[in-house]
Short mmCIF file of C-alpha atoms in Angstrom, two decimals:
data_model
loop_
_atom_site.label_atom_id
_atom_site.label_comp_id
_atom_site.label_asym_id
_atom_site.label_seq_id
_atom_site.Cartn_x
_atom_site.Cartn_y
_atom_site.Cartn_z
CA UNK S 608 -5.77 -14.79 23.38
CA UNK S 609 -3.52 -17.62 24.72
CA UNK S 610 -0.45 -16.53 21.29
CA UNK S 611 -1.11 -13.30 20.83
CA UNK S 612 2.37 -12.30 21.64
CA UNK S 613 5.31 -11.67 18.41
CA UNK S 614 7.78 -13.86 17.79
CA UNK S 615 11.15 -12.52 17.14
CA UNK S 616 13.04 -13.00 14.14
CA UNK S 617 15.52 -16.03 15.12
CA UNK S 618 12.57 -17.33 17.20
CA UNK S 619 11.07 -17.91 13.85
CA UNK S 620 13.83 -19.00 12.29
CA UNK S 621 14.58 -21.08 14.38
CA UNK S 622 11.36 -22.27 14.96
CA UNK S 623 10.79 -22.48 10.26
CA UNK S 624 14.45 -24.80 10.14
CA UNK S 625 13.81 -27.68 12.58
CA UNK S 626 13.56 -30.84 10.20
CA UNK S 627 8.62 -32.11 10.44
CA UNK S 628 8.63 -34.05 13.06
CA UNK S 629 5.63 -36.52 10.61
CA UNK S 630 9.09 -37.20 8.32
CA UNK S 631 9.72 -41.07 8.04
CA UNK S 632 7.33 -42.09 10.53
CA UNK S 633 4.13 -44.30 9.42
CA UNK S 634 1.08 -43.78 8.43
CA UNK S 635 -0.61 -42.03 11.07
CA UNK S 636 -3.56 -44.63 12.94
CA UNK S 637 -6.88 -43.10 12.38
CA UNK S 638 -6.38 -40.21 8.85
CA UNK S 639 -7.62 -41.23 6.16
CA UNK S 640 -5.91 -43.65 3.91
CA UNK S 641 -4.66 -42.27 1.25
CA UNK S 642 -7.23 -40.44 -1.92
CA UNK S 643 -9.78 -40.57 0.89
CA UNK S 644 -11.10 -37.82 3.55
CA UNK S 645 -12.36 -38.07 6.38
CA UNK S 646 -13.68 -35.86 9.17
CA UNK S 647 -10.96 -36.61 12.69
CA UNK S 648 -11.26 -35.50 16.63
CA UNK S 649 -8.41 -32.99 17.98
CA UNK S 650 -6.66 -34.99 20.68
CA UNK S 651 -6.64 -33.25 24.03
CA UNK S 652 -9.83 -30.73 22.49
CA UNK S 653 -13.28 -30.83 22.14
CA UNK S 654 -12.67 -29.74 18.79
CA UNK S 655 -12.80 -31.36 14.80
CA UNK S 656 -10.75 -31.04 11.69
CA UNK S 657 -12.15 -32.56 7.81
CA UNK S 658 -9.05 -33.92 6.36
CA UNK S 659 -7.84 -35.05 3.03
CA UNK S 660 -4.39 -36.41 1.85
CA UNK S 661 -3.49 -36.73 -1.19
CA UNK S 662 -3.28 -40.38 -3.42
CA UNK S 663 0.39 -39.42 -3.60
CA UNK S 664 0.74 -39.14 -0.53
CA UNK S 665 4.59 -39.99 0.79
CA UNK S 666 5.63 -40.10 4.57
CA UNK S 667 9.10 -39.62 2.90
CA UNK S 668 8.17 -36.59 0.61
CA UNK S 669 6.71 -33.37 2.43
CA UNK S 670 3.98 -32.19 1.93
CA UNK S 671 2.08 -28.28 0.62
CA UNK S 672 -0.65 -28.28 3.30
CA UNK S 673 -4.07 -26.41 2.57
CA UNK S 674 -6.73 -24.57 4.93
CA UNK S 675 -10.08 -23.84 3.76
CA UNK S 676 -12.65 -22.21 6.34
CA UNK S 677 -16.27 -22.20 6.11
CA UNK S 678 -18.51 -19.69 6.52
CA UNK S 679 -21.26 -18.94 9.32
CA UNK S 680 -23.68 -21.53 10.05
CA UNK S 681 -21.52 -23.85 7.34
CA UNK S 682 -19.21 -27.44 8.70
CA UNK S 683 -16.24 -28.28 6.56
CA UNK S 684 -17.25 -31.21 4.84
CA UNK S 685 -19.96 -28.12 2.71
CA UNK S 686 -16.82 -26.65 2.52
CA UNK S 687 -14.80 -29.20 0.85
CA UNK S 688 -17.45 -30.37 -1.34
CA UNK S 689 -18.25 -25.71 -2.69
CA UNK S 690 -13.98 -25.01 -2.28
CA UNK S 691 -12.93 -28.40 -4.40
CA UNK S 692 -9.25 -28.88 -2.53
CA UNK S 693 -9.42 -32.01 -2.18
CA UNK S 694 -10.55 -32.17 -5.83
CA UNK S 695 -6.90 -33.30 -7.88
CA UNK S 696 -7.60 -31.58 -10.60
CA UNK S 697 -6.61 -28.48 -8.66
CA UNK S 698 -4.51 -30.71 -5.43
CA UNK S 699 -3.28 -33.29 -6.56
CA UNK S 700 -0.40 -33.17 -3.94
CA UNK S 701 -1.05 -31.57 -1.34
CA UNK S 702 -3.10 -32.59 2.01
CA UNK S 703 -6.89 -29.89 2.30
CA UNK S 704 -7.99 -28.85 6.00
CA UNK S 705 -11.46 -27.64 7.11
CA UNK S 706 -11.04 -26.74 10.53
CA UNK S 707 -14.41 -26.94 12.27
CA UNK S 708 -14.15 -23.01 13.37
CA UNK S 709 -16.48 -21.64 15.91
CA UNK S 710 -15.81 -17.98 16.20
CA UNK S 711 -15.55 -17.28 12.48
CA UNK S 712 -15.15 -13.38 12.05
CA UNK S 713 -14.12 -11.07 14.06
CA UNK S 714 -17.74 -9.74 15.88
CA UNK S 715 -17.56 -13.47 16.96
CA UNK S 716 -18.87 -14.00 21.12
CA UNK S 717 -15.33 -14.92 22.19
CA UNK S 718 -16.46 -16.94 25.06
CA UNK S 719 -16.29 -19.39 22.88
CA UNK S 720 -12.77 -21.45 22.63
CA UNK S 721 -10.65 -19.79 20.77
CA UNK S 722 -10.22 -20.69 17.13
CA UNK S 723 -6.63 -19.41 16.57
CA UNK S 724 -5.16 -21.28 19.26
CA UNK S 725 -7.46 -24.10 17.85
CA UNK S 726 -5.50 -23.06 14.26
CA UNK S 727 -1.95 -23.31 15.85
CA UNK S 728 -3.02 -26.15 17.86
CA UNK S 729 -4.31 -28.36 15.04
CA UNK S 730 -1.25 -26.97 12.57
CA UNK S 731 1.13 -28.54 15.28
CA UNK S 732 -1.44 -31.56 15.23
CA UNK S 733 -0.57 -32.61 11.76
CA UNK S 734 3.26 -31.37 11.35
CA UNK S 735 3.18 -33.94 14.12
CA UNK S 736 1.54 -36.88 12.24
CA UNK S 737 2.53 -36.08 9.33
CA UNK S 738 5.14 -35.16 6.61
CA UNK S 739 4.41 -31.53 5.91
CA UNK S 740 5.72 -29.08 4.29
CA UNK S 741 6.70 -26.04 6.77
CA UNK S 742 7.37 -23.83 4.07
CA UNK S 743 3.84 -24.05 1.62
CA UNK S 744 1.09 -24.03 3.77
CA UNK S 745 -1.68 -21.69 2.82
CA UNK S 746 -5.35 -20.84 4.41
CA UNK S 747 -7.90 -19.71 2.38
CA UNK S 748 -11.78 -19.24 3.87
CA UNK S 749 -14.98 -18.52 2.37
CA UNK S 750 -17.82 -14.89 3.49
CA UNK S 751 -16.87 -15.36 7.05
CA UNK S 752 -14.44 -17.53 6.79
CA UNK S 753 -12.44 -14.73 4.66
CA UNK S 754 -12.71 -13.01 7.32
CA UNK S 755 -11.24 -15.75 9.72
CA UNK S 756 -8.54 -16.98 7.47
CA UNK S 757 -6.95 -12.71 7.52
CA UNK S 758 -7.33 -13.30 11.24
CA UNK S 759 -5.23 -15.40 10.66
CA UNK S 760 -2.41 -13.57 9.16
CA UNK S 761 -2.65 -10.25 11.79
CA UNK S 762 -1.51 -12.87 14.38
CA UNK S 763 2.10 -12.66 15.00
CA UNK S 764 1.92 -16.40 15.66
CA UNK S 765 0.24 -18.50 13.84
CA UNK S 766 -0.25 -16.40 11.10
CA UNK S 767 3.78 -16.49 10.50
CA UNK S 768 3.38 -20.12 9.32
CA UNK S 769 1.14 -19.60 6.53
CA UNK S 770 2.99 -18.32 3.26
CA UNK S 771 -0.04 -17.36 1.47
CA UNK S 772 -4.27 -16.53 1.81
CA UNK S 773 -6.93 -16.35 -0.66
CA UNK S 774 -10.66 -15.76 0.42
CA UNK S 775 -13.67 -15.48 -1.61
CA UNK S 776 -16.46 -13.08 -0.76
CA UNK S 777 -15.26 -12.64 2.43
CA UNK S 778 -17.12 -10.44 5.15
CA UNK S 779 -15.00 -8.22 6.03
CA UNK S 780 -16.21 -6.25 10.09
CA UNK S 781 -15.12 -3.05 11.42
CA UNK S 782 -13.15 -4.12 14.45
CA UNK S 783 -10.31 -2.37 15.75
CA UNK S 784 -7.91 -0.33 13.43
CA UNK S 785 -7.95 -1.94 10.48
CA UNK S 786 -11.39 -2.97 8.31
CA UNK S 787 -12.38 -6.75 8.03
CA UNK S 788 -9.92 -7.60 10.92
CA UNK S 789 -9.84 -5.94 13.67
CA UNK S 790 -6.19 -5.31 15.46
CA UNK S 791 -4.03 -6.53 13.21
CA UNK S 792 -0.17 -6.72 14.20
CA UNK S 793 1.77 -9.60 12.19
CA UNK S 794 4.94 -10.13 13.03
CA UNK S 795 7.48 -8.68 10.26
CA UNK S 796 8.87 -11.34 7.47
CA UNK S 797 10.84 -11.16 4.16
CA UNK S 798 8.31 -12.11 1.97
CA UNK S 799 5.17 -10.13 3.08
CA UNK S 800 1.47 -10.71 3.51
CA UNK S 801 0.39 -12.54 -0.16
CA UNK S 802 -3.04 -12.36 -0.59
CA UNK S 803 -5.80 -13.06 -3.03
CA UNK S 804 -9.15 -11.97 -2.72
CA UNK S 805 -12.40 -12.51 -4.77
CA UNK S 806 -16.02 -11.08 -4.79
CA UNK S 807 -18.83 -10.85 -7.01
CA UNK S 808 -20.30 -7.02 -7.59
CA UNK S 809 -23.91 -8.24 -6.58
CA UNK S 810 -22.82 -9.83 -3.62
CA UNK S 811 -26.28 -9.00 -0.71
CA UNK S 812 -24.68 -11.33 2.15
CA UNK S 813 -21.18 -9.36 2.40
CA UNK S 814 -21.81 -6.29 -0.06
CA UNK S 815 -18.79 -4.82 -2.06
CA UNK S 816 -19.11 -1.81 -1.18
CA UNK S 817 -19.72 -2.48 2.32
CA UNK S 818 -22.62 -2.22 4.75
CA UNK S 819 -23.38 0.82 7.90
CA UNK S 820 -26.02 -1.74 9.52
CA UNK S 821 -23.29 -4.56 9.13
CA UNK S 822 -20.89 -3.00 10.24
CA UNK S 823 -19.38 -4.02 7.16
CA UNK S 824 -16.30 -2.09 5.00
CA UNK S 825 -15.58 -1.55 2.09
CA UNK S 826 -13.52 -4.34 0.15
CA UNK S 827 -11.42 -1.62 -1.34
CA UNK S 828 -10.94 0.09 1.95
CA UNK S 829 -9.27 -3.89 3.12
CA UNK S 830 -6.97 -4.30 -0.23
CA UNK S 831 -5.52 -1.35 0.58
CA UNK S 832 -4.94 -1.82 4.06
CA UNK S 833 -3.19 -5.28 3.31
CA UNK S 834 -1.16 -3.03 0.22
CA UNK S 835 -0.28 -0.85 3.24
CA UNK S 836 0.64 -3.65 5.41
CA UNK S 837 3.04 -5.73 2.32
CA UNK S 838 4.93 -1.44 2.61
CA UNK S 839 2.97 0.11 -0.73
CA UNK S 840 2.27 3.78 0.20
CA UNK S 841 -1.05 4.46 2.20
CA UNK S 842 -4.33 4.06 -0.76
CA UNK S 843 -1.69 2.78 -3.09
CA UNK S 844 -3.27 2.64 -6.90
CA UNK S 845 -2.96 -0.92 -8.08
CA UNK S 846 -0.76 -1.70 -11.00
CA UNK S 847 -2.38 -3.26 -13.39
CA UNK S 848 -6.41 -3.17 -13.71
CA UNK S 849 -6.87 -5.53 -16.66
CA UNK S 850 -9.79 -7.64 -18.03
CA UNK S 851 -10.19 -10.72 -18.06
CA UNK S 852 -13.63 -11.86 -19.14
CA UNK S 853 -16.51 -10.18 -21.75
CA UNK S 854 -19.14 -11.03 -20.13
CA UNK S 855 -19.81 -11.86 -17.80
CA UNK S 856 -17.58 -8.74 -17.21
CA UNK S 857 -14.34 -10.03 -14.85
CA UNK S 858 -11.66 -7.83 -14.01
CA UNK S 859 -8.12 -8.65 -12.36
CA UNK S 860 -6.55 -5.78 -10.44
CA UNK S 861 -2.84 -6.09 -8.34
CA UNK S 862 0.11 -4.77 -6.42
CA UNK S 863 3.48 -4.76 -6.22
CA UNK S 864 4.67 -3.17 -3.08
CA UNK S 865 8.46 -2.85 -1.41
CA UNK S 866 10.02 -5.65 -4.28
CA UNK S 867 7.90 -7.69 -3.62
CA UNK S 868 5.71 -8.93 -7.08
CA UNK S 869 1.84 -9.18 -7.16
CA UNK S 870 1.41 -9.60 -3.11
CA UNK S 871 -1.56 -8.32 -3.43
CA UNK S 872 -4.21 -9.32 -6.48
CA UNK S 873 -8.29 -8.57 -5.91
CA UNK S 874 -11.11 -10.13 -8.76
CA UNK S 875 -13.84 -8.53 -10.06
CA UNK S 876 -16.87 -10.58 -10.49
CA UNK S 877 -19.19 -9.08 -11.82
CA UNK S 878 -22.97 -10.26 -12.03
CA UNK S 879 -22.12 -12.51 -9.42
CA UNK S 880 -23.80 -12.79 -5.48
CA UNK S 881 -22.48 -14.60 -2.48
CA UNK S 882 -21.28 -17.67 -4.48
CA UNK S 883 -17.68 -19.53 -5.08
CA UNK S 884 -17.03 -19.00 -8.81
CA UNK S 885 -16.75 -21.71 -10.54
CA UNK S 886 -18.25 -22.96 -14.06
CA UNK S 887 -19.92 -25.62 -12.47
CA UNK S 888 -23.49 -25.25 -10.33
CA UNK S 889 -21.72 -25.91 -6.56
CA UNK S 890 -23.30 -25.96 -3.36
CA UNK S 891 -23.77 -22.18 -3.34
CA UNK S 892 -25.23 -21.78 -6.60
CA UNK S 893 -27.68 -24.98 -5.42
CA UNK S 894 -28.82 -23.19 -2.39
CA UNK S 895 -28.54 -19.67 -2.09
CA UNK S 896 -30.75 -19.88 -5.51
CA UNK S 897 -30.59 -17.04 -8.74
CA UNK S 898 -31.23 -14.45 -6.40
CA UNK S 899 -27.42 -14.72 -4.17
CA UNK S 900 -26.08 -16.79 -7.69
CA UNK S 901 -27.26 -15.00 -10.88
CA UNK S 902 -26.01 -16.99 -13.63
CA UNK S 903 -26.26 -21.02 -11.51
CA UNK S 904 -22.62 -21.05 -12.36
CA UNK S 905 -19.66 -18.90 -12.91
CA UNK S 906 -17.26 -18.09 -16.20
CA UNK S 907 -13.60 -19.09 -13.96
CA UNK S 908 -12.83 -21.91 -11.66
CA UNK S 909 -11.17 -19.76 -8.17
CA UNK S 910 -10.12 -22.72 -6.98
CA UNK S 911 -7.96 -22.99 -10.10
CA UNK S 912 -6.59 -19.56 -9.50
CA UNK S 913 -6.60 -20.14 -5.87
CA UNK S 914 -3.50 -22.80 -5.96
CA UNK S 915 -1.65 -21.36 -8.76
CA UNK S 916 -1.47 -18.26 -7.22
CA UNK S 917 -0.69 -20.50 -3.56
CA UNK S 918 2.34 -22.31 -5.87
CA UNK S 919 4.37 -18.94 -6.36
CA UNK S 920 4.59 -17.98 -2.86
CA UNK S 921 6.78 -20.25 0.02
CA UNK S 922 8.13 -19.39 3.18
CA UNK S 923 12.02 -18.65 2.87
CA UNK S 924 13.24 -19.23 6.17
CA UNK S 925 11.56 -22.60 5.43
CA UNK S 926 13.13 -23.39 2.78
#
């Protein structure tokens, strides 16, 4: 893998202290006008991505960037509609990016172009063209795209450019030395790797307790691995496990690790399937039907919780 080498701490600090080269430049040609979205080809590649520029974008103000990766057989435009990351109700000030990824899980055919390199190159491209805040770059994904967000976190180079991660209905496969993400060698950094995970108890596509038939692991194993990576002891118990909603039952668990408060969090959704939680019907509920998304909608908006989580985390060395 082209970017698999681990960066030294000094190299990370050097990279993070550089002024974003896109700040102060004229608004780039070919990008969507502020307040709109557009699918764009990444220069010097055969890859594309969809991007939304907030209406209040300022070429002189550093702007957070939110990546959201689609699930298998889906595309960036569908992920935009599903995640609602472009909706100013949830994200009034940030750039939302929906890469057209091919290798959306660790079991994918590696003869295809590498999505990790694509993500790294895309982020560099955005920093060159737009006034990006390098301390506030975030990764999210649904299903296989969620697993890919974890693959990014496990890469010492590109993962170190992201402040926090969130996963909705992740498909966690058993590969390598770490359940769900294969070999995991993130760079050491003081902020750790904040993770927020959502999963429904009646998810038949990516069962919460795993599936031997599809080599998918239990979500609790995934959570324990990320608490370990953040400095907790093996199989650490959550510091709290509270009821958020009674009907259907939604429970929220969180972990403090090595002095990092609520560094790993989990929402367990009773009576929800392989569906992005939303108080109004979305593409998941409309296309998957009641068998996978029994309620037609849910009792909370995952997107609202994701952005609240992201606000709590930034890369300190980049301030």
